[in-house]
Amino acid sequence: MKNIIFIAPPAAGKGTQSNLLKDNYGYIHISTGDMLREIVSSNTELGEVVKNIINKGNLVSDDLIFELLKNKLSNIEGKPFILDGFPRTLNQALFLDNNLKIENYIVIYLELSKDDAVKRINGRLTCSCGKSYNLNDNNLKPKVTDICDVCGKKLVKRDDDNLEAFKIRFDVFLKNIKPLIDYYKDKNKLKVVNVNRDVNDIFREILKVVADD
């Protein structure tokens, strides 16, 4: 099975689609966002620094991300994986190809407008177990209001899901995305999937894209 790199703006559903692939096809889901949130929850000095960066909508240093990713990839024993939230810049893409030498992969760009992303962010809730929900999508609502379907814990709104931080994150994404898209187009690795529709329709198209590549 091909490894998958998801490129997408905030609120495009990378985590949701990654979990569907993980649950149905055995992919290893590698989320740099989840790894950073683990650091934040560690209550260390580094965690406080990372928390302040994320809550302002900015990106942490490449050096930290590279170190986290190297450690994660060294422990997956050759299983197919999804990169969720990485790379976000051309420099990070070059690191994957030249330093980690990632092979047999396809890049899927989950395309979503800023206006549609804002609507999604207003309804997003998350659980400490990693499961995400959205009150604006009937397929992604929790079965019990504000309670996680998986572990039963209370759902919360992420600290960086405030409108000001979200707009910064989206603008940072747009600023960095063009050279990244051009890079993968030149390598004939890029596929585009529009995600302003039902989550199951998106999943079916992703499966078709992976199968046809």
PDB file of N, CA, C and O in Angstrom, residues 15 19 33 35 47-48 50 67 71 73 86 89 92 103 121 123 134 162 167 171 182 199-200 206 211-212:
ATOM      1  N   GLY A  15      -7.460  14.721   9.979  1.00  0.00           N
ATOM      2  CA  GLY A  15      -7.530  13.736  11.052  1.00  0.00           C
ATOM      3  C   GLY A  15      -8.658  12.743  10.851  1.00  0.00           C
ATOM      4  O   GLY A  15      -8.493  11.534  11.071  1.00  0.00           O
ATOM      5  N   ASN A  19      -8.086   8.750  10.232  1.00  0.00           N
ATOM      6  CA  ASN A  19      -8.640   7.725  11.116  1.00  0.00           C
ATOM      7  C   ASN A  19      -9.450   6.688  10.350  1.00  0.00           C
ATOM      8  O   ASN A  19      -9.436   5.496  10.686  1.00  0.00           O
ATOM      9  N   GLY A  33       0.619  17.390  14.619  1.00  0.00           N
ATOM     10  CA  GLY A  33      -0.181  18.166  15.576  1.00  0.00           C
ATOM     11  C   GLY A  33      -0.393  17.411  16.868  1.00  0.00           C
ATOM     12  O   GLY A  33      -0.264  17.973  17.970  1.00  0.00           O
ATOM     13  N   MET A  35       1.518  15.034  18.054  1.00  0.00           N
ATOM     14  CA  MET A  35       2.799  14.939  18.750  1.00  0.00           C
ATOM     15  C   MET A  35       3.105  16.227  19.509  1.00  0.00           C
ATOM     16  O   MET A  35       3.595  16.186  20.651  1.00  0.00           O
ATOM     17  N   GLY A  47       7.044  22.326  26.732  1.00  0.00           N
ATOM     18  CA  GLY A  47       5.611  22.274  26.494  1.00  0.00           C
ATOM     19  C   GLY A  47       4.972  23.644  26.553  1.00  0.00           C
ATOM     20  O   GLY A  47       4.079  23.970  25.757  1.00  0.00           O
ATOM     21  N   GLU A  48       5.431  24.483  27.472  1.00  0.00           N
ATOM     22  CA  GLU A  48       4.876  25.834  27.607  1.00  0.00           C
ATOM     23  C   GLU A  48       5.254  26.695  26.409  1.00  0.00           C
ATOM     24  O   GLU A  48       4.436  27.476  25.903  1.00  0.00           O
ATOM     25  N   VAL A  50       5.946  25.579  23.323  1.00  0.00           N
ATOM     26  CA  VAL A  50       5.180  25.084  22.175  1.00  0.00           C
ATOM     27  C   VAL A  50       3.722  25.533  22.269  1.00  0.00           C
ATOM     28  O   VAL A  50       3.108  25.923  21.272  1.00  0.00           O
ATOM     29  N   GLU A  67      12.981  16.179  14.405  1.00  0.00           N
ATOM     30  CA  GLU A  67      13.401  15.233  15.436  1.00  0.00           C
ATOM     31  C   GLU A  67      12.241  14.317  15.842  1.00  0.00           C
ATOM     32  O   GLU A  67      12.404  13.097  15.966  1.00  0.00           O
ATOM     33  N   ASN A  71      12.023  10.081  14.989  1.00  0.00           N
ATOM     34  CA  ASN A  71      11.785   9.099  16.047  1.00  0.00           C
ATOM     35  C   ASN A  71      10.544   8.267  15.767  1.00  0.00           C
ATOM     36  O   ASN A  71      10.528   7.041  15.975  1.00  0.00           O
ATOM     37  N   LEU A  73       8.998   7.649  12.772  1.00  0.00           N
ATOM     38  CA  LEU A  73       9.139   6.781  11.596  1.00  0.00           C
ATOM     39  C   LEU A  73      10.069   5.598  11.861  1.00  0.00           C
ATOM     40  O   LEU A  73       9.926   4.549  11.237  1.00  0.00           O
ATOM     41  N   PHE A  86       2.217  17.360   7.875  1.00  0.00           N
ATOM     42  CA  PHE A  86       3.627  17.484   7.487  1.00  0.00           C
ATOM     43  C   PHE A  86       3.808  16.831   6.125  1.00  0.00           C
ATOM     44  O   PHE A  86       3.278  15.744   5.900  1.00  0.00           O
ATOM     45  N   THR A  89       5.890  23.129   4.474  1.00  0.00           N
ATOM     46  CA  THR A  89       6.735  24.048   3.713  1.00  0.00           C
ATOM     47  C   THR A  89       7.600  23.250   2.744  1.00  0.00           C
ATOM     48  O   THR A  89       7.772  22.033   2.885  1.00  0.00           O
ATOM     49  N   GLN A  92      10.473  21.462   4.448  1.00  0.00           N
ATOM     50  CA  GLN A  92      10.089  20.210   5.088  1.00  0.00           C
ATOM     51  C   GLN A  92       9.933  19.085   4.068  1.00  0.00           C
ATOM     52  O   GLN A  92      10.290  17.932   4.335  1.00  0.00           O
ATOM     53  N   GLU A 103       9.786   6.904   0.393  1.00  0.00           N
ATOM     54  CA  GLU A 103       9.497   6.400  -0.944  1.00  0.00           C
ATOM     55  C   GLU A 103       8.072   5.841  -0.995  1.00  0.00           C
ATOM     56  O   GLU A 103       7.402   5.709   0.016  1.00  0.00           O
ATOM     57  N   ILE A 121     -14.659  25.201  11.698  1.00  0.00           N
ATOM     58  CA  ILE A 121     -13.948  25.425  12.959  1.00  0.00           C
ATOM     59  C   ILE A 121     -14.912  25.785  14.072  1.00  0.00           C
ATOM     60  O   ILE A 121     -14.702  25.469  15.245  1.00  0.00           O
ATOM     61  N   GLY A 123     -17.734  24.536  14.661  1.00  0.00           N
ATOM     62  CA  GLY A 123     -18.422  23.370  15.197  1.00  0.00           C
ATOM     63  C   GLY A 123     -17.524  22.258  15.682  1.00  0.00           C
ATOM     64  O   GLY A 123     -17.997  21.217  16.122  1.00  0.00           O
ATOM     65  N   ASN A 134     -17.577  17.122  14.772  1.00  0.00           N
ATOM     66  CA  ASN A 134     -18.009  18.423  14.275  1.00  0.00           C
ATOM     67  C   ASN A 134     -19.524  18.521  14.338  1.00  0.00           C
ATOM     68  O   ASN A 134     -20.231  17.690  13.757  1.00  0.00           O
ATOM     69  N   ASN A 162      -9.763  29.226  18.226  1.00  0.00           N
ATOM     70  CA  ASN A 162     -10.404  30.538  18.296  1.00  0.00           C
ATOM     71  C   ASN A 162     -10.221  31.224  16.946  1.00  0.00           C
ATOM     72  O   ASN A 162      -9.273  30.942  16.204  1.00  0.00           O
ATOM     73  N   LYS A 167      -7.466  32.199  11.771  1.00  0.00           N
ATOM     74  CA  LYS A 167      -7.189  32.993  10.569  1.00  0.00           C
ATOM     75  C   LYS A 167      -5.692  33.110  10.322  1.00  0.00           C
ATOM     76  O   LYS A 167      -5.234  33.070   9.171  1.00  0.00           O
ATOM     77  N   ASP A 171      -3.816  31.683   6.988  1.00  0.00           N
ATOM     78  CA  ASP A 171      -2.989  32.557   6.161  1.00  0.00           C
ATOM     79  C   ASP A 171      -1.553  32.055   6.055  1.00  0.00           C
ATOM     80  O   ASP A 171      -0.927  32.164   4.996  1.00  0.00           O
ATOM     81  N   ASP A 182       3.679  23.128  -6.098  1.00  0.00           N
ATOM     82  CA  ASP A 182       4.467  23.089  -7.336  1.00  0.00           C
ATOM     83  C   ASP A 182       5.527  21.992  -7.279  1.00  0.00           C
ATOM     84  O   ASP A 182       5.778  21.302  -8.282  1.00  0.00           O
ATOM     85  N   VAL A 199     -18.396  13.525   4.387  1.00  0.00           N
ATOM     86  CA  VAL A 199     -17.143  12.889   4.770  1.00  0.00           C
ATOM     87  C   VAL A 199     -16.953  11.522   4.109  1.00  0.00           C
ATOM     88  O   VAL A 199     -15.829  11.145   3.740  1.00  0.00           O
ATOM     89  N   ASN A 200     -18.045  10.775   3.896  1.00  0.00           N
ATOM     90  CA  ASN A 200     -17.932   9.459   3.271  1.00  0.00           C
ATOM     91  C   ASN A 200     -17.639   9.558   1.779  1.00  0.00           C
ATOM     92  O   ASN A 200     -16.934   8.719   1.212  1.00  0.00           O
ATOM     93  N   ILE A 206     -10.768   9.432  -1.964  1.00  0.00           N
ATOM     94  CA  ILE A 206      -9.392   9.192  -1.548  1.00  0.00           C
ATOM     95  C   ILE A 206      -8.988   7.754  -1.862  1.00  0.00           C
ATOM     96  O   ILE A 206      -7.878   7.504  -2.383  1.00  0.00           O
ATOM     97  N   ALA A 211      -5.923   3.992  -5.247  1.00  0.00           N
ATOM     98  CA  ALA A 211      -5.967   2.783  -6.067  1.00  0.00           C
ATOM     99  C   ALA A 211      -5.535   3.054  -7.507  1.00  0.00           C
ATOM    100  O   ALA A 211      -4.873   2.212  -8.135  1.00  0.00           O
ATOM    101  N   ASP A 212      -5.886   4.249  -8.025  1.00  0.00           N
ATOM    102  CA  ASP A 212      -5.582   4.567  -9.427  1.00  0.00           C
ATOM    103  C   ASP A 212      -4.147   4.992  -9.633  1.00  0.00           C
ATOM    104  O   ASP A 212      -3.646   4.964 -10.745  1.00  0.00           O
TER     105      ASP A 212
END
